[in-house]
Structures are given as structure tokens and as C-alpha cells.
Tab-separated table of C-alpha atoms and ligand atoms in Angstrom:
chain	number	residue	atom	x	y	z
A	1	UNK	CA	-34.734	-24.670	48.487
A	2	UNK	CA	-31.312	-25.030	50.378
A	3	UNK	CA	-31.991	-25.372	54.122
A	4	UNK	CA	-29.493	-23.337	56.584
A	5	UNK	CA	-28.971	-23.526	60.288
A	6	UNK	CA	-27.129	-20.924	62.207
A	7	UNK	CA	-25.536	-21.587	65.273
A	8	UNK	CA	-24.949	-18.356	67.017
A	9	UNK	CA	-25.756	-16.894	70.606
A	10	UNK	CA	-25.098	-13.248	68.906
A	11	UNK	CA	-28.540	-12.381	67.930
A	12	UNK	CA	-27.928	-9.167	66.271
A	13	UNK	CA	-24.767	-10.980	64.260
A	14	UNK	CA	-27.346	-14.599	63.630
A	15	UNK	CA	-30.333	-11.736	62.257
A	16	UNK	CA	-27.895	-10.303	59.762
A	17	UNK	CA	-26.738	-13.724	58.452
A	18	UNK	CA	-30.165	-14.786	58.239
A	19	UNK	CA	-31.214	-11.733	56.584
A	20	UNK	CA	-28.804	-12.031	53.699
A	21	UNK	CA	-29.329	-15.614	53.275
A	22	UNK	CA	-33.230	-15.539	52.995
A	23	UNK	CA	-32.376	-12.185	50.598
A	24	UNK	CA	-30.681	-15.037	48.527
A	25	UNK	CA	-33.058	-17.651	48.651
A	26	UNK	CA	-32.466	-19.881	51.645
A	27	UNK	CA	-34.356	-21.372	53.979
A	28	UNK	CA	-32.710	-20.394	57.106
A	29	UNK	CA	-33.206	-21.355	60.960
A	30	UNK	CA	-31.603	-19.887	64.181
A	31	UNK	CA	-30.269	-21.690	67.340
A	32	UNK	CA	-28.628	-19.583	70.235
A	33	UNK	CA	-27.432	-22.439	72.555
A	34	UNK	CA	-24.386	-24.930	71.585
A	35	UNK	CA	-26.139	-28.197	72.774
A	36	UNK	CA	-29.614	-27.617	71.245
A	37	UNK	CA	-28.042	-26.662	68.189
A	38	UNK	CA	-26.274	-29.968	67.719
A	39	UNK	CA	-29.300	-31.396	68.623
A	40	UNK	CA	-31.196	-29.350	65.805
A	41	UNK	CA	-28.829	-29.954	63.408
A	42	UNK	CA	-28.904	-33.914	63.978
A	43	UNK	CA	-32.078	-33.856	64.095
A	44	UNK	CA	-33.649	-31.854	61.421
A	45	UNK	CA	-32.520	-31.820	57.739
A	46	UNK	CA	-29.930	-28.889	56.797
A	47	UNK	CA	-28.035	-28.599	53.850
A	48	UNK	CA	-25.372	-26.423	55.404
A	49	UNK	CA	-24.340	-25.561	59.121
A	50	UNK	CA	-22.881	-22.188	60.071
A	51	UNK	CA	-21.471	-22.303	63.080
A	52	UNK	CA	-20.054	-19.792	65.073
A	53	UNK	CA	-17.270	-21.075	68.095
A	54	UNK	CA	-18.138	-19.172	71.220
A	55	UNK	CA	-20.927	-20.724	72.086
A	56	UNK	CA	-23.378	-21.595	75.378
A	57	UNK	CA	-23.936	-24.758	76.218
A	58	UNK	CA	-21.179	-26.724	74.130
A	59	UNK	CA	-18.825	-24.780	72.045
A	60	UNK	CA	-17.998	-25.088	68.151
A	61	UNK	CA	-14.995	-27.471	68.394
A	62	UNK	CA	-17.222	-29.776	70.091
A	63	UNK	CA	-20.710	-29.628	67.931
A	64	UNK	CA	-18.209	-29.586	65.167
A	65	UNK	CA	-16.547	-33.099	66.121
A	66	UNK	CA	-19.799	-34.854	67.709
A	67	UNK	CA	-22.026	-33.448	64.160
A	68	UNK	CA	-19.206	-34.940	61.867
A	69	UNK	CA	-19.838	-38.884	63.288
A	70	UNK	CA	-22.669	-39.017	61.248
A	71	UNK	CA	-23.437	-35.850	59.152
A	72	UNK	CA	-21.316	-34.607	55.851
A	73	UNK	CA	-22.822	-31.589	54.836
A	74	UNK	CA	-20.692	-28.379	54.537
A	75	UNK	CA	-19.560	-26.397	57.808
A	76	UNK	CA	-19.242	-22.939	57.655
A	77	UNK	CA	-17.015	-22.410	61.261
A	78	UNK	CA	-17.195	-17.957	62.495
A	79	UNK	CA	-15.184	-17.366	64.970
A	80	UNK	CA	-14.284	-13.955	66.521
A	81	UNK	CA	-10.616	-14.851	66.744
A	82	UNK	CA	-8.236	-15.599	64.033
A	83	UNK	CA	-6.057	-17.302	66.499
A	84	UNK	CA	-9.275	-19.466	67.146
A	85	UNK	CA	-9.584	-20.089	63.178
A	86	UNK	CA	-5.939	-21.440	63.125
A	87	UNK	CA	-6.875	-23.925	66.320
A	88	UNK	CA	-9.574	-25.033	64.262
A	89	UNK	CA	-7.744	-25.892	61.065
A	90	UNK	CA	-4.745	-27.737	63.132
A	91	UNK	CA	-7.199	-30.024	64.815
A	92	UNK	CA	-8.985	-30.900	61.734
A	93	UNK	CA	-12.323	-31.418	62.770
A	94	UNK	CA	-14.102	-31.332	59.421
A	95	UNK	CA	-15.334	-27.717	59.277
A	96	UNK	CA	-15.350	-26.817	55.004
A	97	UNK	CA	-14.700	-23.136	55.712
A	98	UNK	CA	-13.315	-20.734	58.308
A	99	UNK	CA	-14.899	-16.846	58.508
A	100	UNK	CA	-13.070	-14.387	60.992
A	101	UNK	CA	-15.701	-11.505	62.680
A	102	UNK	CA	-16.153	-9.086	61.560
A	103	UNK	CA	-17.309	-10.265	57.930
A	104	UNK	CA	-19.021	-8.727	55.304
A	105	UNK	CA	-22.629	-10.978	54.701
A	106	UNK	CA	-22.175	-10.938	51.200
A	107	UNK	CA	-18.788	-12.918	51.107
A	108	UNK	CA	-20.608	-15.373	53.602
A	109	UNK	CA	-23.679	-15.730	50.763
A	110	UNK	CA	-21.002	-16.111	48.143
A	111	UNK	CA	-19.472	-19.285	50.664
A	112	UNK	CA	-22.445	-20.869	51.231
A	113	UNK	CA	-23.134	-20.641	47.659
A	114	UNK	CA	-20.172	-22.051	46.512
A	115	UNK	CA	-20.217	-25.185	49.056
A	116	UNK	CA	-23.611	-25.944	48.439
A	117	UNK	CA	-22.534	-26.344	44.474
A	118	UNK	CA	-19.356	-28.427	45.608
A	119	UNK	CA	-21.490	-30.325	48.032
A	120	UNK	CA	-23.913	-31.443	45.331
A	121	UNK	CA	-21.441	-32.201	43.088
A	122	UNK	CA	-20.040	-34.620	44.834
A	123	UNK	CA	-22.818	-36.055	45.960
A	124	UNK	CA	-24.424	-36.142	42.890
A	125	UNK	CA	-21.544	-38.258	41.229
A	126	UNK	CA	-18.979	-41.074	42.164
A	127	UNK	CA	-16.448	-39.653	39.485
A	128	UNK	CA	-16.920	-42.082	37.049
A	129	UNK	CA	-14.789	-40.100	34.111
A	130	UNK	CA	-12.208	-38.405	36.706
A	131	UNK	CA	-8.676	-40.384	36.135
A	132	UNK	CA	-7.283	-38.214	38.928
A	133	UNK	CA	-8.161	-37.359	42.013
A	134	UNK	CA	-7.046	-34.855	44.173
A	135	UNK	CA	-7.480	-34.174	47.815
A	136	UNK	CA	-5.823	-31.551	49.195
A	137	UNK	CA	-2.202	-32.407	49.498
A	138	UNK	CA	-2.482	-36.110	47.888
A	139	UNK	CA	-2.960	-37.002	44.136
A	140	UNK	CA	-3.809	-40.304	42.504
A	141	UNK	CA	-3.323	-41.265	39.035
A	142	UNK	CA	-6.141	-43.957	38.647
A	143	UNK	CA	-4.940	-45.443	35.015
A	144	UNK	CA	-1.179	-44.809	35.967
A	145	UNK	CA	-2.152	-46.458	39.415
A	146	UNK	CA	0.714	-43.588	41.045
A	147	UNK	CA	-0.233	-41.458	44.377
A	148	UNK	CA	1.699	-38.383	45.490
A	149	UNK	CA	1.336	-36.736	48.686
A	150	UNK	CA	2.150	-32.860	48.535
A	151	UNK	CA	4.238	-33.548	45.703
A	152	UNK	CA	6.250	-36.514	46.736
A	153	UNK	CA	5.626	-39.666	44.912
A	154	UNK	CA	4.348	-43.318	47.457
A	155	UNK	CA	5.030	-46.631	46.375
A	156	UNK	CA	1.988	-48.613	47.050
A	157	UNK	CA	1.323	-52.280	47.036
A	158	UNK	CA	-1.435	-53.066	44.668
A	159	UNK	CA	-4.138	-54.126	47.699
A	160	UNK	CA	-3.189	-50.585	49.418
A	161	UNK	CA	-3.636	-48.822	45.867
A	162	UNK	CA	-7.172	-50.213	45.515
A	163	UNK	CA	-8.536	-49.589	48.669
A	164	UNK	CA	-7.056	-45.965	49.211
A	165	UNK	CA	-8.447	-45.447	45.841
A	166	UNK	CA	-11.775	-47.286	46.710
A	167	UNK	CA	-12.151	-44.479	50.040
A	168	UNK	CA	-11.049	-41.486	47.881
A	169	UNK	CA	-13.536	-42.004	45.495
A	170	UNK	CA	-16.596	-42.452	47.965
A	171	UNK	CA	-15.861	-39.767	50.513
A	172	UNK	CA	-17.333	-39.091	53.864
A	173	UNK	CA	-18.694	-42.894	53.546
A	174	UNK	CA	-17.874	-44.509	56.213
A	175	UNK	CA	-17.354	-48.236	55.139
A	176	UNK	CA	-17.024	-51.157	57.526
A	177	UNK	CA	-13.975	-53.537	57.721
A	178	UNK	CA	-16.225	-56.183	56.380
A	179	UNK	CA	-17.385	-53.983	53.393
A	180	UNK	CA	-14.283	-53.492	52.365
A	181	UNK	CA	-12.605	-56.381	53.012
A	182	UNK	CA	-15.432	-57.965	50.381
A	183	UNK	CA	-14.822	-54.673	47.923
A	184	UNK	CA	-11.141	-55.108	47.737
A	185	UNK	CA	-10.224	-58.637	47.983
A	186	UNK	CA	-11.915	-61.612	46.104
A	187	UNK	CA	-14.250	-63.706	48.875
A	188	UNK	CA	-11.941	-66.947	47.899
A	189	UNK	CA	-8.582	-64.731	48.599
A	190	UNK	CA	-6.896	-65.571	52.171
A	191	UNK	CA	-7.598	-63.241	54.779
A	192	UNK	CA	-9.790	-61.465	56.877
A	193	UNK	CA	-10.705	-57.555	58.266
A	194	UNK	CA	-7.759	-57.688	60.404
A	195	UNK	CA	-5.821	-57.802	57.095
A	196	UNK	CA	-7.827	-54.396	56.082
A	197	UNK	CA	-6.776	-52.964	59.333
A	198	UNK	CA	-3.293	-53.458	58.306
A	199	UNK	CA	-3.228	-52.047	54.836
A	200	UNK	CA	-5.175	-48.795	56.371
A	201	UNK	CA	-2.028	-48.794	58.806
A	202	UNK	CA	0.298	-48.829	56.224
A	203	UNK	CA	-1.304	-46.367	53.712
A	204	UNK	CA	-1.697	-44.018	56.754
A	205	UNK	CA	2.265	-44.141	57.154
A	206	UNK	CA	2.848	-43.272	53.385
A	207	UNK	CA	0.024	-40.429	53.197
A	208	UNK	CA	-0.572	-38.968	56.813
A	209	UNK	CA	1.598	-36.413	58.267
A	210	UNK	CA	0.940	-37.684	62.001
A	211	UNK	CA	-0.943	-41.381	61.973
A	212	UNK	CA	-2.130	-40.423	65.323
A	213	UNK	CA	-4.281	-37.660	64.032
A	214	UNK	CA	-5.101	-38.515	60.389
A	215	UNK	CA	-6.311	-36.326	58.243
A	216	UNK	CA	-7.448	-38.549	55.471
A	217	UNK	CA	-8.764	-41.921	56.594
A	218	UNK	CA	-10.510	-41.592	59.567
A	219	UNK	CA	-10.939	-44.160	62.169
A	220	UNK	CA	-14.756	-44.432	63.004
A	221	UNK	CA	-14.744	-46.594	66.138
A	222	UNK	CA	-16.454	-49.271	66.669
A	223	UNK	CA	-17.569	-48.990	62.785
A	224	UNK	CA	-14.934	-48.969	60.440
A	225	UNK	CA	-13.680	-46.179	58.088
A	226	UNK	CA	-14.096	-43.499	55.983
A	227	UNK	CA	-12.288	-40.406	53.856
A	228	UNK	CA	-12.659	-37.350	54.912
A	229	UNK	CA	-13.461	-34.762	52.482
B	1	CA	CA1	-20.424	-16.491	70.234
């Protein structure tokens, strides 16, 4: 059984969700305050987070960004504003889904649904068959060894091919320098991490729209990388 947390200091609004989750099967817990939420949801196992923005204690933006360090599983982000939803999107924080108030509970069980499926598939496999892969605006051709981002074709060198290829393909791992130094480049080949901080430099200035904020290969400090998904 699928385990839920809510996030939501709008009891009547949290007993509704809850409702129509448990309706559809789910294990489902409540949390009113922003801080013990995070907390919660570090904490305890969930399968999914909803997570409204308005919050007491520490708002959504910031649970959001502090629970995606270390945590991958689908965020379902409520918010009373669409205004707020937009904010949300621009700043890319990881949420999976955006859900304006009022919303009808059955749309939000047919979400939750639908990223717990996507969440298991891609846990459940490392894409061994899939040629392609496609992240939101960028495409790579595995056997044609070509990447596109929204439409426009990248010329890659054939280290930077690998190891964009190499993150895309394990998302949401984060991967030390050293891991993937020794994943991409033979042990005997010249070199060291600082040479895989440079070829995630310059595959950030062929794929990312702004390398200060990037929306693919995040910088986990201290730790390495990983791909967002
Ligand atoms: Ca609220």
C-alpha cells in the first residue's frame, strides 16, 4: 500500500484529500506545520508528498528545496495562487506536479495515481531497451550518439556524450566526482575529478538555458552530481 503525506495547515481542505485518497486505497498521514512536516517526511517513509505552499512554520518553496537534497519521490505542490504555481515552476525546485485551489479531489487521486506508476517505473528499471531518452526539452539518440535540446541539435565531444548520457539514464542519483570520473574514463586514462567538473561545465553550456540555475544537472555541494528528473 502506497504511503501519502499531506502537508497542509487547512484542515477542512487536508480531511478531504485524505478522504479521497484512503477511498482509493492509500495510506495517508496529515501534518499542519511546515517544519514538522519536512521533518515527517525525512523521516518516515512516503511514497508521495502533497504539499500545499502557504504554510506555518516553513513554507512550500522551502520544504520543497531542503526535501529534494536527499529524497526523489513525487511532489504534488497546491497552492491557492496560480501566480504562486508559476513562481514555483520558474525556480525549479523539483515539485512533479502543480494543483491550483480550488480542485476537484478526484483529479488529485487521478495525479497521485499516475506519478506513483511513473515513479515506479523508473525506479523499477535503468532503461536497458530505451535507445532514446527524453527529458523534457532535451533528447538523446543513444545508438546515433546525437542530443537535441528543445529541438536544436549539440555537438558533443565523446567524454561529454557518455557522461550526460551516464546521468540521464540514472536520474535523481546523485553520483560523486570520483564515481564518475571511474564510470566514464578508463582508471589508466590521464586525469582526475577536476576534469569531470569541466565536462559538466561544458555540457551545462550546450543543454542549460541559464548555467547558473540548471535545470538538468544539478550541483549537489559538497557531494557531486546528479539529474534531475
Ligand atoms: Ca496553507
Amino acid at each position: 500500500m502506497s504511503r501519502i503525506l499531506i502537508i497542509e495547515d487547512e484542515v477542512s481542505i487536508a480531511e478531504l484529500e485524505k478522504d479521497y485518497l484512503e477511498l482509493s486505497g492509500f495510506e495517508v498521514e496529515l501534518e499542519e506545520d511546515g517544519k514538522k512536516g519536512l521533518e515527517r517526511a525525512l523521516t518516515d517513509n512516503f511514497d508521495l508528498l502533497i504539499l500545499d505552499l502557504m504554510l506555518p512554520g516553513m513554507d512550500g518553496f522551502e520544504i520543497c528545496r531542503k526535501f529534494r537534497e536527499t529524497k526523489n519521490i513525487p511532489i504534488i505542490m497546491i497552492s491557492a495562487k496560480k501566480e504562486d504555481i508559476d513562481k514555483i515552476r520558474g525556480l525549479g525546485l523539483g515539485a512533479d506536479d502543480y494543483m491550483t485551489k480550488p480542485f476537484s479531489p478526484s483529479e488529485m487521486v487521478a495525479r497521485v495515481k499516475a506519478h506513483l506508476a511513473r515513479y515506479e517505473r523508473l525506479i523499477g528499471s535503468s532503461f536497458p531497451e530505451n535507445e532514446i531518452i527524453e527529458i523534457r526539452g532535451l533528447k538523446i539518440d543513444k545508438t546515433a550518439r546525437r542530443v537535441w535540446i528543445n529541438g536544436e541539435e549539440k555537438n558533443f565531444t565523446t567524454k561529454e556524450f557518455d557522461l550526460l548520457t551516464f546521468l540521464a539514464q540514472n536520474p535523481n542519483h546523485v553520483f560523486t566526482k570520483e564515481e564518475l570520473f571511474s564510470k566514464i574514463w578508463d582508471m589508466e586514462s590521464i586525469g582526475d575529478i577536476a576534469t569531470v567538473t569541466v565536462h559538466i561545465k561544458k555540457i551545462r553550456e550546450k543543454i542549460e538555458f541559464n548555467t547558473a540555475k540548471p535545470l538538468y544537472i544539478e550541483t549537489i555541494w559538497g557531494v557531486g552530481y546528479r539529474f534531475k528528473m
